[in-house]
Amino acid sequence: MKKTRFTEAPNEVWSMDFMADRLGDGRQFRLLNVLDDFNREGLGIEIDFSLPAERVVRTLNQIIEWRAIPNMLRTGIRQWHPQSI
């Protein structure tokens, strides 16, 4: 079993994930959620019918301006270290 690394302070590790749902009329919308893993604080939620890459980057940049860049960003696919991007 893989051991999970817990963060020791805010702003060390953020998690980012997409969710989707449908309105009563059948139109699908998407949500981008960004959380601080230390205290599970919601740093940002973007909701729209389309969330292109440029919008995701803009959202992350706005959060970074407010909170500074984290040591790591987790997604459902992999973990990103800002130094490697």
mmCIF file of N, CA, C and O in Angstrom:
data_model
loop_
_atom_site.group_PDB
_atom_site.id
_atom_site.type_symbol
_atom_site.label_atom_id
_atom_site.label_comp_id
_atom_site.label_asym_id
_atom_site.label_seq_id
_atom_site.Cartn_x
_atom_site.Cartn_y
_atom_site.Cartn_z
ATOM 1 N N MET A 1 0.842 -1.185 0.000
ATOM 2 C CA MET A 1 0.000 0.000 0.000
ATOM 3 C C MET A 1 0.882 1.242 0.000
ATOM 4 O O MET A 1 1.835 1.339 0.762
ATOM 5 N N LYS A 2 0.566 2.190 -0.884
ATOM 6 C CA LYS A 2 1.333 3.421 -0.983
ATOM 7 C C LYS A 2 0.974 4.354 0.163
ATOM 8 O O LYS A 2 -0.189 4.600 0.436
ATOM 9 N N LYS A 3 1.985 4.869 0.840
ATOM 10 C CA LYS A 3 1.764 5.777 1.955
ATOM 11 C C LYS A 3 1.543 7.197 1.432
ATOM 12 O O LYS A 3 2.273 7.671 0.575
ATOM 13 N N THR A 4 0.519 7.881 1.947
ATOM 14 C CA THR A 4 0.199 9.244 1.532
ATOM 15 C C THR A 4 1.041 10.227 2.325
ATOM 16 O O THR A 4 1.165 10.117 3.539
ATOM 17 N N ARG A 5 1.617 11.212 1.644
ATOM 18 C CA ARG A 5 2.383 12.264 2.305
ATOM 19 C C ARG A 5 1.418 13.360 2.730
ATOM 20 O O ARG A 5 0.658 13.870 1.923
ATOM 21 N N PHE A 6 1.432 13.689 3.994
ATOM 22 C CA PHE A 6 0.587 14.757 4.503
ATOM 23 C C PHE A 6 1.378 16.063 4.513
ATOM 24 O O PHE A 6 2.573 16.066 4.758
ATOM 25 N N THR A 7 0.703 17.141 4.249
ATOM 26 C CA THR A 7 1.371 18.434 4.277
ATOM 27 C C THR A 7 1.481 18.927 5.708
ATOM 28 O O THR A 7 0.690 18.563 6.576
ATOM 29 N N GLU A 8 2.465 19.765 5.946
ATOM 30 C CA GLU A 8 2.715 20.266 7.290
ATOM 31 C C GLU A 8 2.349 21.730 7.469
ATOM 32 O O GLU A 8 2.375 22.246 8.579
ATOM 33 N N ALA A 9 2.012 22.408 6.365
ATOM 34 C CA ALA A 9 1.669 23.828 6.432
ATOM 35 C C ALA A 9 0.810 24.196 5.229
ATOM 36 O O ALA A 9 0.835 23.504 4.215
ATOM 37 N N PRO A 10 0.073 25.294 5.347
ATOM 38 C CA PRO A 10 -0.713 25.743 4.192
ATOM 39 C C PRO A 10 0.183 26.088 3.007
ATOM 40 O O PRO A 10 1.347 26.426 3.169
ATOM 41 N N ASN A 11 -0.376 25.981 1.827
ATOM 42 C CA ASN A 11 0.244 26.389 0.582
ATOM 43 C C ASN A 11 1.403 25.495 0.126
ATOM 44 O O ASN A 11 2.133 25.858 -0.780
ATOM 45 N N GLU A 12 1.596 24.341 0.743
ATOM 46 C CA GLU A 12 2.618 23.402 0.275
ATOM 47 C C GLU A 12 2.122 22.621 -0.928
ATOM 48 O O GLU A 12 2.837 22.486 -1.918
ATOM 49 N N VAL A 13 0.908 22.066 -0.820
ATOM 50 C CA VAL A 13 0.357 21.216 -1.871
ATOM 51 C C VAL A 13 -1.088 21.621 -2.130
ATOM 52 O O VAL A 13 -1.880 21.736 -1.203
ATOM 53 N N TRP A 14 -1.389 21.840 -3.403
ATOM 54 C CA TRP A 14 -2.766 22.088 -3.819
ATOM 55 C C TRP A 14 -3.253 20.906 -4.636
ATOM 56 O O TRP A 14 -2.469 20.224 -5.295
ATOM 57 N N SER A 15 -4.552 20.658 -4.599
ATOM 58 C CA SER A 15 -5.183 19.664 -5.461
ATOM 59 C C SER A 15 -6.142 20.374 -6.400
ATOM 60 O O SER A 15 -6.833 21.314 -6.004
ATOM 61 N N MET A 16 -6.172 19.904 -7.643
ATOM 62 C CA MET A 16 -7.029 20.493 -8.657
ATOM 63 C C MET A 16 -7.807 19.366 -9.321
ATOM 64 O O MET A 16 -7.238 18.329 -9.655
ATOM 65 N N ASP A 17 -9.116 19.562 -9.486
ATOM 66 C CA ASP A 17 -9.928 18.518 -10.099
ATOM 67 C C ASP A 17 -11.107 19.150 -10.833
ATOM 68 O O ASP A 17 -11.561 20.231 -10.486
ATOM 69 N N PHE A 18 -11.579 18.452 -11.857
ATOM 70 C CA PHE A 18 -12.753 18.868 -12.609
ATOM 71 C C PHE A 18 -13.942 18.003 -12.219
ATOM 72 O O PHE A 18 -13.778 16.821 -11.932
ATOM 73 N N MET A 19 -15.108 18.614 -12.228
ATOM 74 C CA MET A 19 -16.357 17.898 -12.025
ATOM 75 C C MET A 19 -17.313 18.349 -13.124
ATOM 76 O O MET A 19 -17.123 19.406 -13.719
ATOM 77 N N ALA A 20 -18.340 17.568 -13.383
ATOM 78 C CA ALA A 20 -19.339 17.942 -14.387
ATOM 79 C C ALA A 20 -20.717 17.510 -13.901
ATOM 80 O O ALA A 20 -20.854 16.554 -13.132
ATOM 81 N N ASP A 21 -21.726 18.244 -14.340
ATOM 82 C CA ASP A 21 -23.109 17.910 -14.017
ATOM 83 C C ASP A 21 -23.982 18.469 -15.133
ATOM 84 O O ASP A 21 -23.498 19.128 -16.041
ATOM 85 N N ARG A 22 -25.282 18.194 -15.062
ATOM 86 C CA ARG A 22 -26.219 18.679 -16.069
ATOM 87 C C ARG A 22 -27.328 19.491 -15.408
ATOM 88 O O ARG A 22 -27.772 19.178 -14.316
ATOM 89 N N LEU A 23 -27.747 20.507 -16.119
ATOM 90 C CA LEU A 23 -28.894 21.304 -15.693
ATOM 91 C C LEU A 23 -30.178 20.546 -16.032
ATOM 92 O O LEU A 23 -30.154 19.550 -16.761
ATOM 93 N N GLY A 24 -31.295 21.025 -15.535
ATOM 94 C CA GLY A 24 -32.582 20.390 -15.804
ATOM 95 C C GLY A 24 -32.923 20.314 -17.281
ATOM 96 O O GLY A 24 -33.626 19.403 -17.717
ATOM 97 N N ASP A 25 -32.413 21.269 -18.070
ATOM 98 C CA ASP A 25 -32.690 21.257 -19.505
ATOM 99 C C ASP A 25 -31.694 20.407 -20.298
ATOM 100 O O ASP A 25 -31.731 20.384 -21.522
ATOM 101 N N GLY A 26 -30.795 19.712 -19.601
ATOM 102 C CA GLY A 26 -29.860 18.800 -20.260
ATOM 103 C C GLY A 26 -28.502 19.386 -20.588
ATOM 104 O O GLY A 26 -27.588 18.659 -20.957
ATOM 105 N N ARG A 27 -28.338 20.706 -20.466
ATOM 106 C CA ARG A 27 -27.028 21.299 -20.767
ATOM 107 C C ARG A 27 -26.019 20.914 -19.689
ATOM 108 O O ARG A 27 -26.317 20.973 -18.498
ATOM 109 N N GLN A 28 -24.832 20.533 -20.130
ATOM 110 C CA GLN A 28 -23.777 20.128 -19.201
ATOM 111 C C GLN A 28 -22.935 21.342 -18.821
ATOM 112 O O GLN A 28 -22.661 22.206 -19.649
ATOM 113 N N PHE A 29 -22.528 21.404 -17.548
ATOM 114 C CA PHE A 29 -21.595 22.433 -17.113
ATOM 115 C C PHE A 29 -20.444 21.762 -16.375
ATOM 116 O O PHE A 29 -20.548 20.620 -15.935
ATOM 117 N N ARG A 30 -19.332 22.467 -16.299
ATOM 118 C CA ARG A 30 -18.126 21.931 -15.660
ATOM 119 C C ARG A 30 -17.703 22.816 -14.510
ATOM 120 O O ARG A 30 -17.983 24.023 -14.501
ATOM 121 N N LEU A 31 -17.013 22.209 -13.553
ATOM 122 C CA LEU A 31 -16.478 22.928 -12.403
ATOM 123 C C LEU A 31 -14.997 22.594 -12.270
ATOM 124 O O LEU A 31 -14.606 21.433 -12.424
ATOM 125 N N LEU A 32 -14.192 23.601 -11.994
ATOM 126 C CA LEU A 32 -12.784 23.415 -11.655
ATOM 127 C C LEU A 32 -12.642 23.782 -10.189
ATOM 128 O O LEU A 32 -12.994 24.895 -9.781
ATOM 129 N N ASN A 33 -12.163 22.849 -9.378
ATOM 130 C CA ASN A 33 -11.988 23.065 -7.946
ATOM 131 C C ASN A 33 -10.505 23.026 -7.616
ATOM 132 O O ASN A 33 -9.801 22.101 -8.037
ATOM 133 N N VAL A 34 -10.031 24.001 -6.838
ATOM 134 C CA VAL A 34 -8.640 24.031 -6.381
ATOM 135 C C VAL A 34 -8.677 24.116 -4.860
ATOM 136 O O VAL A 34 -9.292 25.021 -4.292
ATOM 137 N N LEU A 35 -8.031 23.143 -4.204
ATOM 138 C CA LEU A 35 -8.026 23.059 -2.738
ATOM 139 C C LEU A 35 -6.609 23.058 -2.195
ATOM 140 O O LEU A 35 -5.700 22.514 -2.821
ATOM 141 N N ASP A 36 -6.429 23.632 -1.007
ATOM 142 C CA ASP A 36 -5.172 23.509 -0.267
ATOM 143 C C ASP A 36 -5.261 22.207 0.521
ATOM 144 O O ASP A 36 -6.184 22.016 1.314
ATOM 145 N N ASP A 37 -4.324 21.288 0.299
ATOM 146 C CA ASP A 37 -4.392 19.975 0.938
ATOM 147 C C ASP A 37 -4.182 20.014 2.452
ATOM 148 O O ASP A 37 -4.605 19.107 3.159
ATOM 149 N N PHE A 38 -3.533 21.044 2.972
ATOM 150 C CA PHE A 38 -3.259 21.105 4.410
ATOM 151 C C PHE A 38 -4.544 21.258 5.218
ATOM 152 O O PHE A 38 -4.800 20.505 6.148
ATOM 153 N N ASN A 39 -5.370 22.226 4.853
ATOM 154 C CA ASN A 39 -6.567 22.503 5.640
ATOM 155 C C ASN A 39 -7.857 22.331 4.838
ATOM 156 O O ASN A 39 -8.919 22.667 5.315
ATOM 157 N N ARG A 40 -7.733 21.800 3.604
ATOM 158 C CA ARG A 40 -8.866 21.562 2.701
ATOM 159 C C ARG A 40 -9.616 22.851 2.360
ATOM 160 O O ARG A 40 -10.793 22.850 2.034
ATOM 161 N N GLU A 41 -8.915 23.972 2.433
ATOM 162 C CA GLU A 41 -9.517 25.259 2.087
ATOM 163 C C GLU A 41 -9.767 25.330 0.583
ATOM 164 O O GLU A 41 -8.894 24.990 -0.220
ATOM 165 N N GLY A 42 -10.952 25.777 0.216
ATOM 166 C CA GLY A 42 -11.269 25.973 -1.187
ATOM 167 C C GLY A 42 -10.631 27.255 -1.687
ATOM 168 O O GLY A 42 -10.996 28.343 -1.266
ATOM 169 N N LEU A 43 -9.631 27.134 -2.558
ATOM 170 C CA LEU A 43 -8.915 28.310 -3.056
ATOM 171 C C LEU A 43 -9.585 28.912 -4.277
ATOM 172 O O LEU A 43 -9.426 30.090 -4.553
ATOM 173 N N GLY A 44 -10.306 28.084 -5.027
ATOM 174 C CA GLY A 44 -10.968 28.599 -6.204
ATOM 175 C C GLY A 44 -11.944 27.600 -6.786
ATOM 176 O O GLY A 44 -11.703 26.397 -6.736
ATOM 177 N N ILE A 45 -13.045 28.108 -7.306
ATOM 178 C CA ILE A 45 -14.023 27.292 -8.033
ATOM 179 C C ILE A 45 -14.413 28.078 -9.275
ATOM 180 O O ILE A 45 -14.857 29.219 -9.174
ATOM 181 N N GLU A 46 -14.208 27.490 -10.424
ATOM 182 C CA GLU A 46 -14.642 28.085 -11.691
ATOM 183 C C GLU A 46 -15.768 27.220 -12.235
ATOM 184 O O GLU A 46 -15.638 25.989 -12.278
ATOM 185 N N ILE A 47 -16.856 27.837 -12.644
ATOM 186 C CA ILE A 47 -18.013 27.108 -13.161
ATOM 187 C C ILE A 47 -18.417 27.733 -14.489
ATOM 188 O O ILE A 47 -18.579 28.951 -14.578
ATOM 189 N N ASP A 48 -18.563 26.896 -15.508
ATOM 190 C CA ASP A 48 -18.996 27.403 -16.810
ATOM 191 C C ASP A 48 -19.373 26.214 -17.692
ATOM 192 O O ASP A 48 -19.132 25.059 -17.328
ATOM 193 N N PHE A 49 -19.919 26.515 -18.849
ATOM 194 C CA PHE A 49 -20.274 25.465 -19.794
ATOM 195 C C PHE A 49 -19.034 24.935 -20.506
ATOM 196 O O PHE A 49 -19.043 23.824 -21.030
ATOM 197 N N SER A 50 -17.968 25.710 -20.510
ATOM 198 C CA SER A 50 -16.709 25.298 -21.120
ATOM 199 C C SER A 50 -15.569 25.877 -20.299
ATOM 200 O O SER A 50 -15.614 27.049 -19.910
ATOM 201 N N LEU A 51 -14.558 25.081 -20.009
ATOM 202 C CA LEU A 51 -13.379 25.550 -19.272
ATOM 203 C C LEU A 51 -12.125 25.199 -20.073
ATOM 204 O O LEU A 51 -11.457 24.207 -19.804
ATOM 205 N N PRO A 52 -11.795 26.023 -21.075
ATOM 206 C CA PRO A 52 -10.602 25.745 -21.878
ATOM 207 C C PRO A 52 -9.323 25.948 -21.065
ATOM 208 O O PRO A 52 -9.336 26.558 -19.986
ATOM 209 N N ALA A 53 -8.211 25.456 -21.590
ATOM 210 C CA ALA A 53 -6.925 25.507 -20.896
ATOM 211 C C ALA A 53 -6.550 26.928 -20.478
ATOM 212 O O ALA A 53 -6.023 27.136 -19.377
ATOM 213 N N GLU A 54 -6.809 27.902 -21.350
ATOM 214 C CA GLU A 54 -6.468 29.290 -21.027
ATOM 215 C C GLU A 54 -7.193 29.766 -19.777
ATOM 216 O O GLU A 54 -6.648 30.519 -18.974
ATOM 217 N N ARG A 55 -8.414 29.332 -19.608
ATOM 218 C CA ARG A 55 -9.202 29.712 -18.424
ATOM 219 C C ARG A 55 -8.638 29.053 -17.170
ATOM 220 O O ARG A 55 -8.573 29.659 -16.107
ATOM 221 N N VAL A 56 -8.230 27.802 -17.285
ATOM 222 C CA VAL A 56 -7.623 27.094 -16.152
ATOM 223 C C VAL A 56 -6.329 27.786 -15.739
ATOM 224 O O VAL A 56 -6.094 28.037 -14.547
ATOM 225 N N VAL A 57 -5.487 28.125 -16.704
ATOM 226 C CA VAL A 57 -4.226 28.810 -16.416
ATOM 227 C C VAL A 57 -4.492 30.156 -15.751
ATOM 228 O O VAL A 57 -3.845 30.523 -14.769
ATOM 229 N N ARG A 58 -5.457 30.917 -16.281
ATOM 230 C CA ARG A 58 -5.794 32.216 -15.698
ATOM 231 C C ARG A 58 -6.261 32.067 -14.248
ATOM 232 O O ARG A 58 -5.851 32.821 -13.367
ATOM 233 N N THR A 59 -7.090 31.065 -13.995
ATOM 234 C CA THR A 59 -7.584 30.821 -12.635
ATOM 235 C C THR A 59 -6.436 30.492 -11.689
ATOM 236 O O THR A 59 -6.345 31.040 -10.588
ATOM 237 N N LEU A 60 -5.545 29.594 -12.116
ATOM 238 C CA LEU A 60 -4.400 29.241 -11.277
ATOM 239 C C LEU A 60 -3.500 30.448 -11.033
ATOM 240 O O LEU A 60 -3.022 30.662 -9.910
ATOM 241 N N ASN A 61 -3.266 31.261 -12.057
ATOM 242 C CA ASN A 61 -2.446 32.460 -11.884
ATOM 243 C C ASN A 61 -3.070 33.442 -10.908
ATOM 244 O O ASN A 61 -2.358 34.076 -10.120
ATOM 245 N N GLN A 62 -4.387 33.587 -10.922
ATOM 246 C CA GLN A 62 -5.062 34.472 -9.973
ATOM 247 C C GLN A 62 -4.885 33.972 -8.541
ATOM 248 O O GLN A 62 -4.643 34.755 -7.624
ATOM 249 N N ILE A 63 -4.992 32.668 -8.351
ATOM 250 C CA ILE A 63 -4.809 32.103 -7.006
ATOM 251 C C ILE A 63 -3.359 32.266 -6.560
ATOM 252 O O ILE A 63 -3.086 32.595 -5.406
ATOM 253 N N ILE A 64 -2.410 32.066 -7.482
ATOM 254 C CA ILE A 64 -0.986 32.228 -7.149
ATOM 255 C C ILE A 64 -0.689 33.676 -6.751
ATOM 256 O O ILE A 64 0.085 33.919 -5.820
ATOM 257 N N GLU A 65 -1.297 34.651 -7.422
ATOM 258 C CA GLU A 65 -1.116 36.062 -7.040
ATOM 259 C C GLU A 65 -1.587 36.308 -5.616
ATOM 260 O O GLU A 65 -1.002 37.105 -4.884
ATOM 261 N N TRP A 66 -2.636 35.621 -5.228
ATOM 262 C CA TRP A 66 -3.221 35.793 -3.892
ATOM 263 C C TRP A 66 -2.460 35.006 -2.831
ATOM 264 O O TRP A 66 -2.235 35.493 -1.727
ATOM 265 N N ARG A 67 -2.039 33.761 -3.151
ATOM 266 C CA ARG A 67 -1.474 32.861 -2.151
ATOM 267 C C ARG A 67 -0.001 32.521 -2.331
ATOM 268 O O ARG A 67 0.578 31.876 -1.468
ATOM 269 N N ALA A 68 0.617 32.853 -3.451
ATOM 270 C CA ALA A 68 1.985 32.434 -3.824
ATOM 271 C C ALA A 68 1.924 31.021 -4.411
ATOM 272 O O ALA A 68 0.923 30.308 -4.261
ATOM 273 N N ILE A 69 2.982 30.626 -5.071
ATOM 274 C CA ILE A 69 2.991 29.360 -5.785
ATOM 275 C C ILE A 69 3.205 28.199 -4.811
ATOM 276 O O ILE A 69 4.032 28.294 -3.897
ATOM 277 N N PRO A 70 2.465 27.108 -4.948
ATOM 278 C CA PRO A 70 2.649 25.969 -4.031
ATOM 279 C C PRO A 70 3.890 25.162 -4.423
ATOM 280 O O PRO A 70 4.423 25.296 -5.529
ATOM 281 N N ASN A 71 4.330 24.295 -3.522
ATOM 282 C CA ASN A 71 5.447 23.396 -3.828
ATOM 283 C C ASN A 71 5.032 22.323 -4.819
ATOM 284 O O ASN A 71 5.863 21.821 -5.580
ATOM 285 N N MET A 72 3.739 21.941 -4.789
ATOM 286 C CA MET A 72 3.267 20.874 -5.661
ATOM 287 C C MET A 72 1.789 21.084 -5.960
ATOM 288 O O MET A 72 1.042 21.574 -5.116
ATOM 289 N N LEU A 73 1.387 20.673 -7.174
ATOM 290 C CA LEU A 73 -0.011 20.719 -7.587
ATOM 291 C C LEU A 73 -0.422 19.313 -7.988
ATOM 292 O O LEU A 73 0.156 18.735 -8.906
ATOM 293 N N ARG A 74 -1.401 18.763 -7.293
ATOM 294 C CA ARG A 74 -1.892 17.413 -7.599
ATOM 295 C C ARG A 74 -3.114 17.509 -8.499
ATOM 296 O O ARG A 74 -3.980 18.350 -8.299
ATOM 297 N N THR A 75 -3.164 16.622 -9.475
ATOM 298 C CA THR A 75 -4.348 16.489 -10.311
ATOM 299 C C THR A 75 -4.735 15.019 -10.298
ATOM 300 O O THR A 75 -4.036 14.188 -9.715
ATOM 301 N N GLY A 76 -5.814 14.681 -10.961
ATOM 302 C CA GLY A 76 -6.213 13.284 -11.044
ATOM 303 C C GLY A 76 -5.255 12.460 -11.880
ATOM 304 O O GLY A 76 -5.248 11.244 -11.813
ATOM 305 N N ILE A 77 -4.405 13.134 -12.658
ATOM 306 C CA ILE A 77 -3.499 12.442 -13.562
ATOM 307 C C ILE A 77 -2.105 12.288 -12.963
ATOM 308 O O ILE A 77 -1.520 11.224 -12.988
ATOM 309 N N ARG A 78 -1.553 13.383 -12.427
ATOM 310 C CA ARG A 78 -0.199 13.328 -11.878
ATOM 311 C C ARG A 78 0.038 14.479 -10.928
ATOM 312 O O ARG A 78 -0.808 15.336 -10.759
ATOM 313 N N GLN A 79 1.233 14.513 -10.340
ATOM 314 C CA GLN A 79 1.625 15.595 -9.465
ATOM 315 C C GLN A 79 2.622 16.473 -10.198
ATOM 316 O O GLN A 79 3.537 15.985 -10.851
ATOM 317 N N TRP A 80 2.448 17.784 -10.107
ATOM 318 C CA TRP A 80 3.304 18.745 -10.789
ATOM 319 C C TRP A 80 4.101 19.524 -9.753
ATOM 320 O O TRP A 80 3.551 20.012 -8.785
ATOM 321 N N HIS A 81 5.393 19.638 -9.992
ATOM 322 C CA HIS A 81 6.242 20.496 -9.174
ATOM 323 C C HIS A 81 6.502 21.748 -10.010
ATOM 324 O O HIS A 81 6.996 21.642 -11.130
ATOM 325 N N PRO A 82 6.159 22.933 -9.498
ATOM 326 C CA PRO A 82 6.293 24.153 -10.301
ATOM 327 C C PRO A 82 7.683 24.342 -10.903
ATOM 328 O O PRO A 82 7.825 24.883 -11.979
ATOM 329 N N GLN A 83 8.729 23.864 -10.253
ATOM 330 C CA GLN A 83 10.076 24.015 -10.784
ATOM 331 C C GLN A 83 10.258 23.225 -12.078
ATOM 332 O O GLN A 83 11.112 23.556 -12.887
ATOM 333 N N SER A 84 9.452 22.199 -12.295
ATOM 334 C CA SER A 84 9.617 21.349 -13.471
ATOM 335 C C SER A 84 8.777 21.820 -14.655
ATOM 336 O O SER A 84 8.872 21.258 -15.733
ATOM 337 N N ILE A 85 7.962 22.853 -14.463
ATOM 338 C CA ILE A 85 7.091 23.310 -15.552
ATOM 339 C C ILE A 85 7.776 24.406 -16.331
ATOM 340 O O ILE A 85 8.367 25.281 -15.835
#
